[in-house]
PDB file of C-alpha atoms in Angstrom:
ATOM      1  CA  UNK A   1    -201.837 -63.132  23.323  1.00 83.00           C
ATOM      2  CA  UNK A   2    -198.173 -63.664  22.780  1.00 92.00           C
ATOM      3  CA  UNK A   3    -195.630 -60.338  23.997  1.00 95.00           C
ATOM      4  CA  UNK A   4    -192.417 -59.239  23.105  1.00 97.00           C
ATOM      5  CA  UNK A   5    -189.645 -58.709  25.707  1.00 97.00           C
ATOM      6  CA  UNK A   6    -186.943 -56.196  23.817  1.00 97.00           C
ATOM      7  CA  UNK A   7    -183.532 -56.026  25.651  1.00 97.00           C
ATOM      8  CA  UNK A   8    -181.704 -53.193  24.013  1.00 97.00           C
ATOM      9  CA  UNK A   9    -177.333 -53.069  24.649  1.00 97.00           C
ATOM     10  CA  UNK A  10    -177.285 -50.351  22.760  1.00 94.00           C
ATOM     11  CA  UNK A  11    -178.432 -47.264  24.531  1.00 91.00           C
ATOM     12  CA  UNK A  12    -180.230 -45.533  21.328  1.00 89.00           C
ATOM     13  CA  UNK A  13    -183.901 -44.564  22.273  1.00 89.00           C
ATOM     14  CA  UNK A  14    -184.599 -43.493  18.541  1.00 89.00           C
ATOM     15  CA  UNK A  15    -183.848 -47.188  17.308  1.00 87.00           C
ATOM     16  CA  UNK A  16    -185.155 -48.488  20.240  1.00 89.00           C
ATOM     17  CA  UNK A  17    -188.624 -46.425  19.295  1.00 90.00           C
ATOM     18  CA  UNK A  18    -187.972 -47.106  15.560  1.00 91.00           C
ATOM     19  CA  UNK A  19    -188.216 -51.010  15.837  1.00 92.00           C
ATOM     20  CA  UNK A  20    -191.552 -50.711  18.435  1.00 90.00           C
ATOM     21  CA  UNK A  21    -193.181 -48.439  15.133  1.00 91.00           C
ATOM     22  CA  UNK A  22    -192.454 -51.154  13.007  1.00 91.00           C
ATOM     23  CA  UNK A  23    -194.397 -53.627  15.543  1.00 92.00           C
ATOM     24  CA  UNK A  24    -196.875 -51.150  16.154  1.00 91.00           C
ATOM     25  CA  UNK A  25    -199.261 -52.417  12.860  1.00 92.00           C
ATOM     26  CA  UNK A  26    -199.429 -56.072  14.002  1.00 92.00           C
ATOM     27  CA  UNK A  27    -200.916 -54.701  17.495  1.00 92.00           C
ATOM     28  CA  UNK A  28    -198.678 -56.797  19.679  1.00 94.00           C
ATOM     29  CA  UNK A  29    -197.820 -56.223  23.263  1.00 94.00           C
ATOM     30  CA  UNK A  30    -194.107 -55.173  23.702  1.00 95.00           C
ATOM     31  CA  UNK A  31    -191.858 -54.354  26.539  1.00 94.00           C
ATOM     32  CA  UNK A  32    -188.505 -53.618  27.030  1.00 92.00           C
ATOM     33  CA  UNK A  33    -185.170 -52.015  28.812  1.00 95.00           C
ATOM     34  CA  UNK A  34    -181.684 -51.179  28.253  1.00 96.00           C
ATOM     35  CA  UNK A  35    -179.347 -53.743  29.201  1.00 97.00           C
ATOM     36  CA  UNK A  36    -177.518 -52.894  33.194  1.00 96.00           C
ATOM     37  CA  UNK A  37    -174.261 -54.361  32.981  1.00 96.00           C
ATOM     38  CA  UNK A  38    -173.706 -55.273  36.688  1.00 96.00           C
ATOM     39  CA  UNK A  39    -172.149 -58.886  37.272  1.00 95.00           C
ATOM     40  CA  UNK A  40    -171.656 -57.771  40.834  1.00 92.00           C
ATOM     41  CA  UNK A  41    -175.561 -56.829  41.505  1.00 94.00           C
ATOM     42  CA  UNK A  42    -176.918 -59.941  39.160  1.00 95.00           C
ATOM     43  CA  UNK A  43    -178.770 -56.894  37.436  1.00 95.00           C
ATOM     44  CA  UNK A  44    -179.519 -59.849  34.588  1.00 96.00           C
ATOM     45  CA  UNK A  45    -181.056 -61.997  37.094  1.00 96.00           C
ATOM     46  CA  UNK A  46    -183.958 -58.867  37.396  1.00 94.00           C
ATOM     47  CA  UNK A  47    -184.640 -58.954  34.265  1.00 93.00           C
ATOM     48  CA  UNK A  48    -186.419 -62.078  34.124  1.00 94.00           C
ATOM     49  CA  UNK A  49    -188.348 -61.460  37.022  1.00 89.00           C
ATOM     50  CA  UNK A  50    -189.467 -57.961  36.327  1.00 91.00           C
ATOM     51  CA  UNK A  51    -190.550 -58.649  32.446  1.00 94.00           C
ATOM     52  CA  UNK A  52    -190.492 -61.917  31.764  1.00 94.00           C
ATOM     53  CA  UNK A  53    -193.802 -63.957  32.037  1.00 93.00           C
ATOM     54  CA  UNK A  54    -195.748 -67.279  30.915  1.00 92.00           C
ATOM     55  CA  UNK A  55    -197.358 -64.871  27.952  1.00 93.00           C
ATOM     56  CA  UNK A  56    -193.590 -64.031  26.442  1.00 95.00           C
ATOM     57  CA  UNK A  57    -193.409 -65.626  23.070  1.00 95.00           C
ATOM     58  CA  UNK A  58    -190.223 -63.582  21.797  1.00 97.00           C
ATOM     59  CA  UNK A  59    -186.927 -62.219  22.917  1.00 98.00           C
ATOM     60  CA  UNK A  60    -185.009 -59.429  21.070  1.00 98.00           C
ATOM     61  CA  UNK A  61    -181.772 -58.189  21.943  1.00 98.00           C
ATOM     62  CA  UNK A  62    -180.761 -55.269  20.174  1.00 97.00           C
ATOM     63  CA  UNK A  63    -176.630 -55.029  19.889  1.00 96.00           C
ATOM     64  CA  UNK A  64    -173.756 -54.225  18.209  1.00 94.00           C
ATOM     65  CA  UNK A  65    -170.010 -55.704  17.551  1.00 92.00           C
ATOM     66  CA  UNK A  66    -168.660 -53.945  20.665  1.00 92.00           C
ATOM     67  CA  UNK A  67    -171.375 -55.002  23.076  1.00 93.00           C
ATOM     68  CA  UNK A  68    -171.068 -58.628  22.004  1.00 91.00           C
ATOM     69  CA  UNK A  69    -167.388 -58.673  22.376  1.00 89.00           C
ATOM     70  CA  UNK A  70    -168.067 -57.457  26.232  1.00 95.00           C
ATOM     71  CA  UNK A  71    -167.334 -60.691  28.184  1.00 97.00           C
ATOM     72  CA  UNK A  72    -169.501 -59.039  31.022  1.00 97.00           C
ATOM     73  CA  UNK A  73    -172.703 -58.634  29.258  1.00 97.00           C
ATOM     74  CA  UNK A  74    -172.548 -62.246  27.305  1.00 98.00           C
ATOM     75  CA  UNK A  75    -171.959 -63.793  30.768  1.00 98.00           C
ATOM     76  CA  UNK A  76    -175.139 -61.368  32.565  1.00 98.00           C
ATOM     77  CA  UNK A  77    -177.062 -62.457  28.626  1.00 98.00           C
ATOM     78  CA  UNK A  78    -176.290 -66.740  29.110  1.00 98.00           C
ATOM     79  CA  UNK A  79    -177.237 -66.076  32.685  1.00 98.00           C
ATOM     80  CA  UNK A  80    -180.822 -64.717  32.164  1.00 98.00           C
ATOM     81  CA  UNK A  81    -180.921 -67.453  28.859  1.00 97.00           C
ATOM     82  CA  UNK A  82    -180.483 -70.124  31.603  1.00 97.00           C
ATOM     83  CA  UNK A  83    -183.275 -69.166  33.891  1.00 96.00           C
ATOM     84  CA  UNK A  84    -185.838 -68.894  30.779  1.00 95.00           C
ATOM     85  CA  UNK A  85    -184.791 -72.195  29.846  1.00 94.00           C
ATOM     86  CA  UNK A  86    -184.803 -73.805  33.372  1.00 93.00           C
ATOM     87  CA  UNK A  87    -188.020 -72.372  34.470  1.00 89.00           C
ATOM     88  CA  UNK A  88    -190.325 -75.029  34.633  1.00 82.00           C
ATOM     89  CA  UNK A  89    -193.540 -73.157  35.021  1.00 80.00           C
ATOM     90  CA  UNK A  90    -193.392 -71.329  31.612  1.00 82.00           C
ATOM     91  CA  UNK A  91    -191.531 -72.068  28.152  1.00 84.00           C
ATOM     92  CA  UNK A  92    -188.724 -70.238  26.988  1.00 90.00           C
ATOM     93  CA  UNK A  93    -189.875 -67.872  24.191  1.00 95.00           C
ATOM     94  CA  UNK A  94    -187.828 -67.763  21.333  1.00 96.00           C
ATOM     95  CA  UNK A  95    -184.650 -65.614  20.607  1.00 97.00           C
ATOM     96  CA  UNK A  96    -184.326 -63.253  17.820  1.00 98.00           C
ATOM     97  CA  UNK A  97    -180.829 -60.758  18.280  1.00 97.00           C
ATOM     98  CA  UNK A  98    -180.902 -57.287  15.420  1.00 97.00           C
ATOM     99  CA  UNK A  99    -177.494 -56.345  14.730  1.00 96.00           C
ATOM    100  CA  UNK A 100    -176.791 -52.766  14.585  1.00 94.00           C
ATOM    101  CA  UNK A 101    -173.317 -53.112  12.311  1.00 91.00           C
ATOM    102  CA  UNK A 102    -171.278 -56.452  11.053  1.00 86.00           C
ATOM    103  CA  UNK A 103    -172.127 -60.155  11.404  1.00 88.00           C
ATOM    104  CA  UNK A 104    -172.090 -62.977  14.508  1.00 89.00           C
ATOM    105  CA  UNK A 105    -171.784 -66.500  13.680  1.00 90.00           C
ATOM    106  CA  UNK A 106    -174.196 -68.412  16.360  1.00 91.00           C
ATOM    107  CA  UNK A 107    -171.715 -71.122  16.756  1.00 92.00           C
ATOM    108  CA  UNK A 108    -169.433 -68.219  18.320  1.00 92.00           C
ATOM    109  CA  UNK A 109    -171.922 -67.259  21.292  1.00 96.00           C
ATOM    110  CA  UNK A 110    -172.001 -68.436  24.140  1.00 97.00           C
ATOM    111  CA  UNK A 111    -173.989 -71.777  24.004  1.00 96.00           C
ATOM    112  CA  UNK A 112    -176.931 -70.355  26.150  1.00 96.00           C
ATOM    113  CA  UNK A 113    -177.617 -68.585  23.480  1.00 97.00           C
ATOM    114  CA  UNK A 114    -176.665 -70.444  20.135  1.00 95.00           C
ATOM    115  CA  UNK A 115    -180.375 -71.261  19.469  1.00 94.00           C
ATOM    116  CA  UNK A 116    -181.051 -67.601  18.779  1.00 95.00           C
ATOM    117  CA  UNK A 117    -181.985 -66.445  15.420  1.00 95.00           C
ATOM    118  CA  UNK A 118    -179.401 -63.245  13.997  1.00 96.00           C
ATOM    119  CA  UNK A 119    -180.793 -60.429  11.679  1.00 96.00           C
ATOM    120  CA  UNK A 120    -179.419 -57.143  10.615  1.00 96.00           C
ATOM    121  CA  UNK A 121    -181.439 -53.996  12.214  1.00 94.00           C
ATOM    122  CA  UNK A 122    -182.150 -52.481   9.280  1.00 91.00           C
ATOM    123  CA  UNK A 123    -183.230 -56.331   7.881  1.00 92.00           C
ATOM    124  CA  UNK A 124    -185.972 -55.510   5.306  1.00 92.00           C
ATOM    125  CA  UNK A 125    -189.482 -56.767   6.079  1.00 93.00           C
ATOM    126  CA  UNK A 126    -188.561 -57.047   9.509  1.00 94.00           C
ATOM    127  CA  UNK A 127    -191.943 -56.042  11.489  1.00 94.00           C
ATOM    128  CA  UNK A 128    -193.642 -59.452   9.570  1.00 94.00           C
ATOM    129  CA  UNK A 129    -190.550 -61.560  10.361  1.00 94.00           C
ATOM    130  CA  UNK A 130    -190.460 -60.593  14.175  1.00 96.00           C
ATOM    131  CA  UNK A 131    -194.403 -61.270  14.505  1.00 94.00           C
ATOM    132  CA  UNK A 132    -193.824 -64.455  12.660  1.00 94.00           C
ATOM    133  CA  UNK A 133    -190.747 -65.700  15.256  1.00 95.00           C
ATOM    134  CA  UNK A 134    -193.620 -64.516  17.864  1.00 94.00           C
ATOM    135  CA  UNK A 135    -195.777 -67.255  16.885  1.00 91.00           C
ATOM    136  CA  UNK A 136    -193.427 -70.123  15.216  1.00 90.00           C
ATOM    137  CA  UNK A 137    -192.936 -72.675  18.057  1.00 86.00           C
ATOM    138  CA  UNK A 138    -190.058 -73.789  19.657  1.00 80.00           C
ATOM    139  CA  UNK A 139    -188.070 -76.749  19.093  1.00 77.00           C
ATOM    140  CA  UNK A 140    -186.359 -77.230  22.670  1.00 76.00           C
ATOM    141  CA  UNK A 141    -182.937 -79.170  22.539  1.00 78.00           C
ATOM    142  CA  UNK A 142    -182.771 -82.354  24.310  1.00 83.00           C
ATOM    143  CA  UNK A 143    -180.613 -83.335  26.274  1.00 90.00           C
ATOM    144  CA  UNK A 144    -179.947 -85.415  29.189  1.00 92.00           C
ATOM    145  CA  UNK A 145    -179.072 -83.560  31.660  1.00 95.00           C
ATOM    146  CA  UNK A 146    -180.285 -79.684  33.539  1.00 95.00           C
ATOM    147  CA  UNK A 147    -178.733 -76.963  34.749  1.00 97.00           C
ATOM    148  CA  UNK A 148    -180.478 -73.936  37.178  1.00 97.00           C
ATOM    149  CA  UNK A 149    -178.932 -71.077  38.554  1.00 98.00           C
ATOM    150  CA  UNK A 150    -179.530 -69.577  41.460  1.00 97.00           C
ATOM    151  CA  UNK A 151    -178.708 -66.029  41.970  1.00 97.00           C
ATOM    152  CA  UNK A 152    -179.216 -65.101  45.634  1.00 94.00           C
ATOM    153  CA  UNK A 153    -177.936 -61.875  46.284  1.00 85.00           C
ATOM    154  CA  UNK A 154    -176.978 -62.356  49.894  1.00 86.00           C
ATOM    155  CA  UNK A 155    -176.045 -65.984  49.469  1.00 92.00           C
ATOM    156  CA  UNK A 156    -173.914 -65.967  46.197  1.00 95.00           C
ATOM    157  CA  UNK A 157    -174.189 -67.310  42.998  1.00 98.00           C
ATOM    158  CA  UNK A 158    -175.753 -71.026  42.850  1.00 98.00           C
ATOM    159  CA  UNK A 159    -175.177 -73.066  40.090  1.00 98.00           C
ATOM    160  CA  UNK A 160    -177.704 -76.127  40.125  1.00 98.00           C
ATOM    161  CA  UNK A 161    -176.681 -79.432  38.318  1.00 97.00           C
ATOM    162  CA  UNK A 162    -178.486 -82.855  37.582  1.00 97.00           C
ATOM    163  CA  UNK A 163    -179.757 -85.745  35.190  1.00 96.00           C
ATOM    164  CA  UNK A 164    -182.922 -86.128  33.487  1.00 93.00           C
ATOM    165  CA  UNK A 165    -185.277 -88.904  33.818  1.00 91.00           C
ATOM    166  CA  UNK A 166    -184.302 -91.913  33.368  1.00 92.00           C
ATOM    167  CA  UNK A 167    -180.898 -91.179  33.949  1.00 92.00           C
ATOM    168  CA  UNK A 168    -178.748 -91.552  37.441  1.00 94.00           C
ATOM    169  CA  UNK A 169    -175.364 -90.316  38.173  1.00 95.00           C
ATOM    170  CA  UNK A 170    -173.186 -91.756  40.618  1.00 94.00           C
ATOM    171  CA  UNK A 171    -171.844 -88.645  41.751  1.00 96.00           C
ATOM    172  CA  UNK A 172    -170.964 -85.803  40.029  1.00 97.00           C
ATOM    173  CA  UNK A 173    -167.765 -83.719  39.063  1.00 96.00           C
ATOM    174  CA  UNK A 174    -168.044 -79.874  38.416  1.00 98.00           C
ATOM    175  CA  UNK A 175    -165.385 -77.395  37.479  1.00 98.00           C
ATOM    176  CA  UNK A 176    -165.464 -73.713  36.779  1.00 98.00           C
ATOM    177  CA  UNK A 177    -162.832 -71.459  34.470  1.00 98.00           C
ATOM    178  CA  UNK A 178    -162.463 -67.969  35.247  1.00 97.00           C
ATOM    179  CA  UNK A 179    -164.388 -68.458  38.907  1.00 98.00           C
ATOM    180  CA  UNK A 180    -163.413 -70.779  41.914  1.00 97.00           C
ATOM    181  CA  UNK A 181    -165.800 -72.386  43.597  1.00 98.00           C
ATOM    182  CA  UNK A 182    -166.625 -72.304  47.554  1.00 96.00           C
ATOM    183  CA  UNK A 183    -168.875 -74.295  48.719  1.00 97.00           C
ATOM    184  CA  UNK A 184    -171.231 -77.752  47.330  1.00 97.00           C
ATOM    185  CA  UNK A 185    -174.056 -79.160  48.193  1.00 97.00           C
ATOM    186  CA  UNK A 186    -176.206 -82.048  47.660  1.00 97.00           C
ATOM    187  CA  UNK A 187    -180.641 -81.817  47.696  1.00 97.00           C
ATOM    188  CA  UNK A 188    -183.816 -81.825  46.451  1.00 97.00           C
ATOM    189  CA  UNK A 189    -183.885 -80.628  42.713  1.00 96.00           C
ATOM    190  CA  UNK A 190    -184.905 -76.696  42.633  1.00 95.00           C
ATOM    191  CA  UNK A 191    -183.652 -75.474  46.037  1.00 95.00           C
ATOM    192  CA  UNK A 192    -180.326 -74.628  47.416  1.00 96.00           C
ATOM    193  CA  UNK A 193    -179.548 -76.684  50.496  1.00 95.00           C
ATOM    194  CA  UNK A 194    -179.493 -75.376  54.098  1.00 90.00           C
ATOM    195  CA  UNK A 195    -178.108 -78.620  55.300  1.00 90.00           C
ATOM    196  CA  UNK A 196    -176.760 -81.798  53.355  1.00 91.00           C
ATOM    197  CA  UNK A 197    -174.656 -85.180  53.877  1.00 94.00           C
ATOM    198  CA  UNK A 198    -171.770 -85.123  51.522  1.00 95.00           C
ATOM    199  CA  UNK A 199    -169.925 -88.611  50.490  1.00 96.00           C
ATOM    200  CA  UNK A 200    -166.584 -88.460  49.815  1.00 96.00           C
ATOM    201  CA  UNK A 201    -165.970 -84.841  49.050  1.00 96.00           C
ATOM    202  CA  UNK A 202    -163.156 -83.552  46.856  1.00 96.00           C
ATOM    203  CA  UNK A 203    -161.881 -80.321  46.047  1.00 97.00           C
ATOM    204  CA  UNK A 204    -159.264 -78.409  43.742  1.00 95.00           C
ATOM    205  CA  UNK A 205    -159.054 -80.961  41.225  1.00 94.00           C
ATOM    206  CA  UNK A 206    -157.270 -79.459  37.772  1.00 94.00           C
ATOM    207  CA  UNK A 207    -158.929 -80.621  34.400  1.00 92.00           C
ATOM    208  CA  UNK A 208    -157.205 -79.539  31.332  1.00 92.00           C
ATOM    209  CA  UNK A 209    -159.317 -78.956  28.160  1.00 90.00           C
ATOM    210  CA  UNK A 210    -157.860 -77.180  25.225  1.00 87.00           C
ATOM    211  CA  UNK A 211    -156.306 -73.805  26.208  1.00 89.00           C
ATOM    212  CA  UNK A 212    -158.899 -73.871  29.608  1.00 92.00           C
ATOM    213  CA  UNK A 213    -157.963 -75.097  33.144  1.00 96.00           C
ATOM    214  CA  UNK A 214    -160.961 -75.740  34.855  1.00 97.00           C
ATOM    215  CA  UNK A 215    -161.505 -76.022  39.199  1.00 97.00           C
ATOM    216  CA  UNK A 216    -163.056 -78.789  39.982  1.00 97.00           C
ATOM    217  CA  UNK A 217    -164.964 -80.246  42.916  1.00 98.00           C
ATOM    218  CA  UNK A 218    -167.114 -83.051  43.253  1.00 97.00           C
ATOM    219  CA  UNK A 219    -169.499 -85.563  45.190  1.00 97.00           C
ATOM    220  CA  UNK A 220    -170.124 -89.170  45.475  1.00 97.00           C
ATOM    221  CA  UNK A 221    -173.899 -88.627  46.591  1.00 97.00           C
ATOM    222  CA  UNK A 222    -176.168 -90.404  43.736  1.00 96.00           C
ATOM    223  CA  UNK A 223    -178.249 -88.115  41.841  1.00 96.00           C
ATOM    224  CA  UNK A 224    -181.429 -88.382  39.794  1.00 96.00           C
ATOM    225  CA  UNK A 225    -184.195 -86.411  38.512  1.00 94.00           C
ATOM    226  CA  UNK A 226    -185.437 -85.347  41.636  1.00 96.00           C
ATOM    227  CA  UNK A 227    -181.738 -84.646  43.458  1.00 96.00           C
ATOM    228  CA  UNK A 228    -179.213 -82.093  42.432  1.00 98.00           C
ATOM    229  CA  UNK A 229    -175.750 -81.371  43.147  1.00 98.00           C
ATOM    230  CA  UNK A 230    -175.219 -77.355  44.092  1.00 98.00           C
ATOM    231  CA  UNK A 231    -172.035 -75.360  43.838  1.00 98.00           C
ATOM    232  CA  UNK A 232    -171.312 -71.497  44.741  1.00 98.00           C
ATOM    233  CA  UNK A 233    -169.016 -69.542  42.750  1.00 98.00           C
ATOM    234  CA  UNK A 234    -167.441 -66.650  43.749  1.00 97.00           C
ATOM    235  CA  UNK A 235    -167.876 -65.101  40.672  1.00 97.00           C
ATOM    236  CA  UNK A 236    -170.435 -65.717  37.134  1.00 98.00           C
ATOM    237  CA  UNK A 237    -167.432 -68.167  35.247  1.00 98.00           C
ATOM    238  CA  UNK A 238    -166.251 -68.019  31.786  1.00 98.00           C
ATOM    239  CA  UNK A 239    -167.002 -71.844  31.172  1.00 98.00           C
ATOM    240  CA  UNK A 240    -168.654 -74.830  33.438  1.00 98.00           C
ATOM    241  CA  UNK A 241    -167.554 -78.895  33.117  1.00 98.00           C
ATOM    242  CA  UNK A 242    -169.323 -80.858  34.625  1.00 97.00           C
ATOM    243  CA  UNK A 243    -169.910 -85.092  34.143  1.00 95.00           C
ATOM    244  CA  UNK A 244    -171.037 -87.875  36.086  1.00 95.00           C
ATOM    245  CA  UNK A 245    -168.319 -89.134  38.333  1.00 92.00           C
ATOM    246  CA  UNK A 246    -165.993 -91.509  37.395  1.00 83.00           C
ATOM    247  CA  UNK A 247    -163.572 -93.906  38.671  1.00 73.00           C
ATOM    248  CA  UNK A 248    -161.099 -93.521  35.500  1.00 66.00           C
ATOM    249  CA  UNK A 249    -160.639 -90.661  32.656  1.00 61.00           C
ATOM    250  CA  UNK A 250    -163.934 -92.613  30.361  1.00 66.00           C
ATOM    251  CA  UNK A 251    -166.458 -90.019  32.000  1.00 70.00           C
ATOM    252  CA  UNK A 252    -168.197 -87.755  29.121  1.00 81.00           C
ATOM    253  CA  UNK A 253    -167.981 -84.178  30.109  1.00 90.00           C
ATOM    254  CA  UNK A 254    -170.011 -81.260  29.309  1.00 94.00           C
ATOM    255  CA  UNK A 255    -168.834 -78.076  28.864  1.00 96.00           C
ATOM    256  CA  UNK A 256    -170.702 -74.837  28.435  1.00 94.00           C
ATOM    257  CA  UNK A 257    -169.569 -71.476  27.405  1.00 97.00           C
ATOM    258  CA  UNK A 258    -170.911 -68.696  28.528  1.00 98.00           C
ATOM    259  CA  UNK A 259    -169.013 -65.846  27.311  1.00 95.00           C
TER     260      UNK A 259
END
């Protein structure tokens, strides 16, 4: 049987128990929390541990305008987005967000979570439409390339980078904005290093794009589906670029938002 995860921003226990009545008919297994805001702690990193599991079929986060103008809580919200999506023994369920006042185009989120579904709260009907985003399946975006992070309290912030099968990268460049980076590695796909060869290291390269500067280091080591480049940042960044390196300024680079 399919369960609910609720992740409430707004700390309201009667709409919090008002949407759980509505479920309540349709006999589905629901859990949930209010949202700790704690970048420092990686309180979102928790989260997914402590509730999150192979029988999640749906995500609900329950907000307002002023929490989703918080750049704190979108950056803690793409961070526990990009573990569901990156955990490879369990699909991500899919992502429903109730707003409490106003409208949110998704194109305006952070892109971790751009393939989440918006309604109003008080959205009519709304018990039969969350139990039928329980069981519609997900269409997963393709792409060729993944991204893991690795929150390890003691060790820092880990952000995990690589191609997908069939493709191989010569290297790779990767640049934060709104972080600096302190350390990269190269390794086996899904752990951080303890030890690693780099080739031809470089570090504090400036990228312009748009408005953004981005901080960028990066390795010559090739990489593949089973071999990732790692980089710590000293801090959960307002955007990531990263691309397979390049000799010249041809390279396609990614960026991601995530706040």
């Amino acid at each position: 049987m399919k369960e609910i995860v609720v992740t409430s921003l707004i700390r309201d226990e009667a709409k919090v128990k008002s949407l759980l009545s509505l479920l309540q008919p349709y006999r589905v297994t629901v859990k949930g929390h209010f949202w700790v805001d704690d970048l420092n702690k990686m309180a979102w990193a928790s989260a997914k541990s402590e509730l999150f599991t192979s029988n999640t079929g749906l995500w609900i986060i329950v907000t307002n305008q002023a929490s989703l103008a918080t750049s704190s809580t979108l950056k803690g919200l793409s961070g526990l987005s990009l573990l569901l999506q990156s955990d490879e023994e369990i699909l991500p369920p899919n992502l429903l967000i109730l707003l409490e006042d106003g409208t949110v185009e998704t194109e305006k989120l952070p892109l971790p979570l751009q393939h989440a579904q918006i309604l109003p709260l008080n959205q009519a009907g709304l018990g039969a439409k969350v139990v039928g985003l329980l069981h519609k399946p997900l269409i997963q975006t393709q792409t060729e390339y993944r991204v893991k992070l690795h929150p390890l309290y003691e060790l820092g912030l880990w952000i995990e980078i690589g191609p997908k099968q069939p493709h191989l990268w010569n290297g790779v460049m990767f640049g934060v904005h709104g972080a600096e980076i302190n350390l990269q590695g190269y390794g086996d796909s899904g752990v951080v290093p303890e030890n690693c060869t780099i080739e031809y290291p470089q570090e504090g390269l400036k990228i312009k794009v748009g408005e953004s500067e981005f901080v960028a280091w990066a390795i010559r080591n090739v990489i593949n589906d089973t071999h990732s480049y790692f980089a710590r940042v000293t801090q959960f960044p307002e955007q990531i670029l990263f691309c397979p390196y390049a000799n010249d300024d041809e390279a396609e680079a990614y960026i991601f938002k995530l706040c």
